[in-house]
Amino acid sequence: MMFFIDTANLDQIKEANDLGILDGVTTNPSLMAKEGISGKNNQLKRYKEICDIVDGDVSAEVISTDFEGMIKEGIELSEIAPNIVVKIPMIKDGIKAISHLTAKGISTNCTLIFSAGQALIAAKAGATYVSPFIGRIDDTNWDGMSLIEEIAEIFAMQDFDTDILAASIRNAKHIVDAAKAGADIVTCPLNSILGLLKHPLTDIGLEKFLADHAKANA
Ligand code: E4P
């Protein structure tokens, strides 16, 4: 399973990249706004900065919601760097745009997926990735992880090449559960990735090893 980081914060991207486990980055307009990045030039500049840090795929989301606008923006974003993936919302014109960009050889990530049907039509249109939003489904008292399982079953049965990118990850358990459910990629905040490292028995065990070593070598 691949690990992407879900942020537009350069320090966090560098920190995850330095761990040697980072395969890519996803951003969205809310994450860009959180970093205080506004205006088209600053947004394009930030995508370029991210692509300079990470070799893997970097999802950059369009703002337009009409076909022509999404194509124009998508082509412009794809010209920033070869590892840019154009992130397109799951709407009717979005599916049209994914088909069009796929035919042009441009990678796409269909975002805001909340049902297996949405994932199916995005895959049919040729999306490189589909992004089901686990945490937001859990927030509505439904089971986000069962959606990953359902999509994984359909894609395997129907032999789709589209990768399942589990998004809206809120904690380390989500990452483990997404791996078990068949996600190809998880995109997570840095804290959720770092949460995978933690166990109290590891801390207690290490403290004891070091104390015993210190005693024996006093
Ligand atoms: C990433 O592709 C998504 O936009 C992101 O994971 C959404 O996460 P959120 O539900 O925590 O905003």
GROMACS .gro file of C-alpha atoms and ligand atoms in nm:
model
  230
    1MET     CA    1   0.000   0.000   0.000
    2MET     CA    2   0.124   0.348  -0.082
    3PHE     CA    3   0.134   0.638   0.165
    4PHE     CA    4   0.040   0.989   0.055
    5ILE     CA    5   0.032   1.291   0.285
    6ASP     CA    6  -0.281   1.506   0.282
    7THR     CA    7  -0.155   1.862   0.323
    8ALA     CA    8  -0.018   2.169   0.144
    9ASN     CA    9   0.225   2.238   0.431
   10LEU     CA   10   0.584   2.213   0.306
   11ASP     CA   11   0.740   2.136   0.648
   12GLN     CA   12   0.501   1.846   0.704
   13ILE     CA   13   0.563   1.714   0.352
   14LYS     CA   14   0.940   1.730   0.412
   15GLU     CA   15   0.904   1.557   0.750
   16ALA     CA   16   0.706   1.268   0.599
   17ASN     CA   17   0.941   1.251   0.300
   18ASP     CA   18   1.243   1.231   0.531
   19LEU     CA   19   1.095   0.917   0.688
   20GLY     CA   20   1.149   0.755   0.349
   21ILE     CA   21   0.792   0.625   0.333
   22LEU     CA   22   0.621   0.896   0.128
   23ASP     CA   23   0.477   0.802  -0.212
   24GLY     CA   24   0.280   1.118  -0.293
   25VAL     CA   25   0.077   1.418  -0.179
   26THR     CA   26  -0.288   1.522  -0.200
   27THR     CA   27  -0.415   1.875  -0.155
   28ASN     CA   28  -0.754   2.037  -0.180
   29PRO     CA   29  -0.877   2.399  -0.177
   30SER     CA   30  -0.941   2.383   0.200
   31LEU     CA   31  -0.586   2.262   0.269
   32MET     CA   32  -0.444   2.540   0.046
   33ALA     CA   33  -0.656   2.798   0.231
   34LYS     CA   34  -0.535   2.657   0.566
   35GLU     CA   35  -0.179   2.746   0.459
   36GLY     CA   36  -0.293   3.098   0.373
   37ILE     CA   37  -0.227   3.046   0.003
   38SER     CA   38  -0.453   3.257  -0.216
   39GLY     CA   39  -0.443   3.375  -0.577
   40LYS     CA   40  -0.370   3.160  -0.879
   41ASN     CA   41   0.004   3.237  -0.901
   42ASN     CA   42   0.065   3.150  -0.537
   43GLN     CA   43  -0.133   2.829  -0.575
   44LEU     CA   44   0.064   2.722  -0.885
   45LYS     CA   45   0.387   2.814  -0.703
   46ARG     CA   46   0.294   2.595  -0.404
   47TYR     CA   47   0.218   2.297  -0.631
   48LYS     CA   48   0.560   2.343  -0.795
   49GLU     CA   49   0.728   2.358  -0.452
   50ILE     CA   50   0.555   2.035  -0.350
   51CYS     CA   51   0.654   1.863  -0.675
   52ASP     CA   52   1.016   1.968  -0.615
   53ILE     CA   53   1.012   1.781  -0.280
   54VAL     CA   54   0.821   1.466  -0.376
   55ASP     CA   55   0.887   1.234  -0.670
   56GLY     CA   56   0.548   1.063  -0.648
   57ASP     CA   57   0.207   1.184  -0.759
   58VAL     CA   58   0.081   1.522  -0.635
   59SER     CA   59  -0.294   1.585  -0.661
   60ALA     CA   60  -0.389   1.945  -0.748
   61GLU     CA   61  -0.761   2.022  -0.744
   62VAL     CA   62  -0.951   2.227  -1.001
   63ILE     CA   63  -1.183   2.503  -0.880
   64SER     CA   64  -1.406   2.514  -1.189
   65THR     CA   65  -1.723   2.308  -1.196
   66ASP     CA   66  -1.797   2.332  -1.569
   67PHE     CA   67  -1.639   2.105  -1.832
   68GLU     CA   68  -1.448   2.375  -2.024
   69GLY     CA   69  -1.318   2.534  -1.705
   70MET     CA   70  -1.200   2.201  -1.562
   71ILE     CA   71  -1.021   2.110  -1.886
   72LYS     CA   72  -0.848   2.451  -1.905
   73GLU     CA   73  -0.742   2.435  -1.540
   74GLY     CA   74  -0.650   2.066  -1.563
   75ILE     CA   75  -0.418   2.120  -1.859
   76GLU     CA   76  -0.258   2.420  -1.688
   77LEU     CA   77  -0.204   2.221  -1.365
   78SER     CA   78  -0.064   1.922  -1.555
   79GLU     CA   79   0.199   2.148  -1.711
   80ILE     CA   80   0.348   2.236  -1.368
   81ALA     CA   81   0.532   1.903  -1.339
   82PRO     CA   82   0.506   1.549  -1.477
   83ASN     CA   83   0.390   1.413  -1.138
   84ILE     CA   84   0.085   1.639  -1.111
   85VAL     CA   85  -0.247   1.454  -1.096
   86VAL     CA   86  -0.553   1.667  -1.172
   87LYS     CA   87  -0.811   1.632  -0.898
   88ILE     CA   88  -1.167   1.656  -1.027
   89PRO     CA   89  -1.491   1.656  -0.826
   90MET     CA   90  -1.747   1.378  -0.868
   91ILE     CA   91  -2.004   1.570  -1.071
   92LYS     CA   92  -2.142   1.516  -1.422
   93ASP     CA   93  -1.905   1.760  -1.591
   94GLY     CA   94  -1.627   1.614  -1.377
   95ILE     CA   95  -1.679   1.268  -1.529
   96LYS     CA   96  -1.674   1.425  -1.876
   97ALA     CA   97  -1.352   1.607  -1.786
   98ILE     CA   98  -1.192   1.285  -1.651
   99SER     CA   99  -1.273   1.104  -1.981
  100HIS     CA  100  -1.129   1.395  -2.180
  101LEU     CA  101  -0.810   1.436  -1.972
  102THR     CA  102  -0.755   1.057  -1.966
  103ALA     CA  103  -0.771   1.052  -2.347
  104LYS     CA  104  -0.502   1.323  -2.347
  105GLY     CA  105  -0.280   1.109  -2.120
  106ILE     CA  106  -0.331   1.332  -1.814
  107SER     CA  107  -0.368   1.155  -1.477
  108THR     CA  108  -0.678   1.229  -1.269
  109ASN     CA  109  -0.804   1.177  -0.916
  110CYS     CA  110  -1.182   1.177  -0.880
  111THR     CA  111  -1.256   1.334  -0.542
  112LEU     CA  112  -1.558   1.350  -0.311
  113ILE     CA  113  -1.653   0.984  -0.359
  114PHE     CA  114  -1.918   0.863  -0.115
  115SER     CA  115  -2.068   0.560  -0.291
  116ALA     CA  116  -1.961   0.255  -0.491
  117GLY     CA  117  -2.164   0.380  -0.787
  118GLN     CA  118  -1.964   0.704  -0.797
  119ALA     CA  119  -1.639   0.506  -0.784
  120LEU     CA  120  -1.760   0.277  -1.062
  121ILE     CA  121  -1.842   0.555  -1.307
  122ALA     CA  122  -1.517   0.742  -1.228
  123ALA     CA  123  -1.321   0.423  -1.299
  124LYS     CA  124  -1.517   0.370  -1.620
  125ALA     CA  125  -1.423   0.725  -1.727
  126GLY     CA  126  -1.058   0.629  -1.676
  127ALA     CA  127  -0.971   0.801  -1.348
  128THR     CA  128  -0.622   0.712  -1.225
  129TYR     CA  129  -0.748   0.734  -0.865
  130VAL     CA  130  -1.082   0.747  -0.687
  131SER     CA  131  -1.089   0.914  -0.345
  132PRO     CA  132  -1.357   0.777  -0.108
  133PHE     CA  133  -1.382   1.000   0.202
  134ILE     CA  134  -1.370   0.765   0.501
  135GLY     CA  135  -1.379   1.012   0.792
  136ARG     CA  136  -1.664   1.219   0.649
  137ILE     CA  137  -1.874   0.902   0.603
  138ASP     CA  138  -1.797   0.793   0.962
  139ASP     CA  139  -1.904   1.143   1.075
  140THR     CA  140  -2.254   1.067   0.944
  141ASN     CA  141  -2.271   0.743   1.146
  142TRP     CA  142  -2.213   0.522   0.840
  143ASP     CA  143  -1.916   0.291   0.795
  144GLY     CA  144  -1.654   0.454   0.572
  145MET     CA  145  -1.438   0.144   0.565
  146SER     CA  146  -1.711  -0.079   0.422
  147LEU     CA  147  -1.717   0.153   0.119
  148ILE     CA  148  -1.347   0.080   0.058
  149GLU     CA  149  -1.420  -0.294   0.078
  150GLU     CA  150  -1.710  -0.262  -0.166
  151ILE     CA  151  -1.509  -0.061  -0.420
  152ALA     CA  152  -1.210  -0.298  -0.387
  153GLU     CA  153  -1.436  -0.596  -0.457
  154ILE     CA  154  -1.590  -0.431  -0.765
  155PHE     CA  155  -1.257  -0.311  -0.910
  156ALA     CA  156  -1.099  -0.657  -0.866
  157MET     CA  157  -1.400  -0.837  -1.013
  158GLN     CA  158  -1.429  -0.598  -1.308
  159ASP     CA  159  -1.053  -0.565  -1.359
  160PHE     CA  160  -1.039  -0.184  -1.340
  161ASP     CA  161  -0.691  -0.030  -1.327
  162THR     CA  162  -0.812   0.267  -1.117
  163ASP     CA  163  -0.646   0.283  -0.774
  164ILE     CA  164  -0.846   0.329  -0.453
  165LEU     CA  165  -0.706   0.626  -0.262
  166ALA     CA  166  -0.858   0.621   0.087
  167ALA     CA  167  -0.904   0.987   0.187
  168SER     CA  168  -1.040   1.181   0.483
  169ILE     CA  169  -0.826   0.968   0.714
  170ARG     CA  170  -0.847   1.084   1.076
  171ASN     CA  171  -0.622   0.849   1.274
  172ALA     CA  172  -0.375   0.562   1.262
  173LYS     CA  173  -0.649   0.299   1.298
  174HIS     CA  174  -0.810   0.431   0.979
  175ILE     CA  175  -0.480   0.363   0.799
  176VAL     CA  176  -0.460   0.003   0.923
  177ASP     CA  177  -0.827  -0.059   0.847
  178ALA     CA  178  -0.791   0.090   0.497
  179ALA     CA  179  -0.499  -0.145   0.433
  180LYS     CA  180  -0.713  -0.443   0.542
  181ALA     CA  181  -1.009  -0.323   0.335
  182GLY     CA  182  -0.804  -0.321   0.014
  183ALA     CA  183  -0.711   0.046  -0.040
  184ASP     CA  184  -0.417   0.088  -0.279
  185ILE     CA  185  -0.319   0.419  -0.118
  186VAL     CA  186  -0.402   0.609   0.199
  187THR     CA  187  -0.369   0.984   0.210
  188CYS     CA  188  -0.332   1.106   0.566
  189PRO     CA  189  -0.245   1.402   0.783
  190LEU     CA  190   0.110   1.379   0.926
  191ASN     CA  191  -0.027   1.308   1.277
  192SER     CA  192  -0.209   0.996   1.159
  193ILE     CA  193   0.110   0.866   0.994
  194LEU     CA  194   0.313   0.936   1.309
  195GLY     CA  195   0.039   0.768   1.514
  196LEU     CA  196   0.138   0.439   1.350
  197LEU     CA  197   0.473   0.455   1.530
  198LYS     CA  198   0.327   0.475   1.877
  199HIS     CA  199   0.272   0.204   2.139
  200PRO     CA  200   0.315   0.253   2.515
  201LEU     CA  201   0.486  -0.089   2.549
  202THR     CA  202   0.751   0.024   2.298
  203ASP     CA  203   0.827   0.328   2.517
  204ILE     CA  204   0.833   0.119   2.837
  205GLY     CA  205   1.046  -0.150   2.670
  206LEU     CA  206   1.300   0.096   2.534
  207GLU     CA  207   1.326   0.274   2.869
  208LYS     CA  208   1.401  -0.061   3.039
  209PHE     CA  209   1.659  -0.163   2.777
  210LEU     CA  210   1.843   0.168   2.819
  211ALA     CA  211   1.822   0.154   3.200
  212ASP     CA  212   1.960  -0.204   3.206
  213HIS     CA  213   2.239  -0.104   2.968
  214ALA     CA  214   2.325   0.198   3.185
  215LYS     CA  215   2.329  -0.022   3.502
  216ALA     CA  216   2.552  -0.284   3.342
  217ASN     CA  217   2.791  -0.021   3.212
  218ALA     CA  218   2.803   0.203   3.522
  219E4P     C1  219  -0.795   1.434   0.007
  219E4P     O1  220  -0.784   1.400  -0.107
  219E4P     C2  221  -0.922   1.486   0.062
  219E4P     O2  222  -0.953   1.608   0.005
  219E4P     C3  223  -0.908   1.495   0.212
  219E4P     O3  224  -0.854   1.371   0.259
  219E4P     C4  225  -1.036   1.531   0.285
  219E4P     O4  226  -1.011   1.518   0.423
  219E4P     P1  227  -1.110   1.581   0.534
  219E4P     O5  228  -1.238   1.509   0.529
  219E4P     O6  229  -1.036   1.557   0.664
  219E4P     O7  230  -1.124   1.726   0.501
   0.00000   0.00000   0.00000
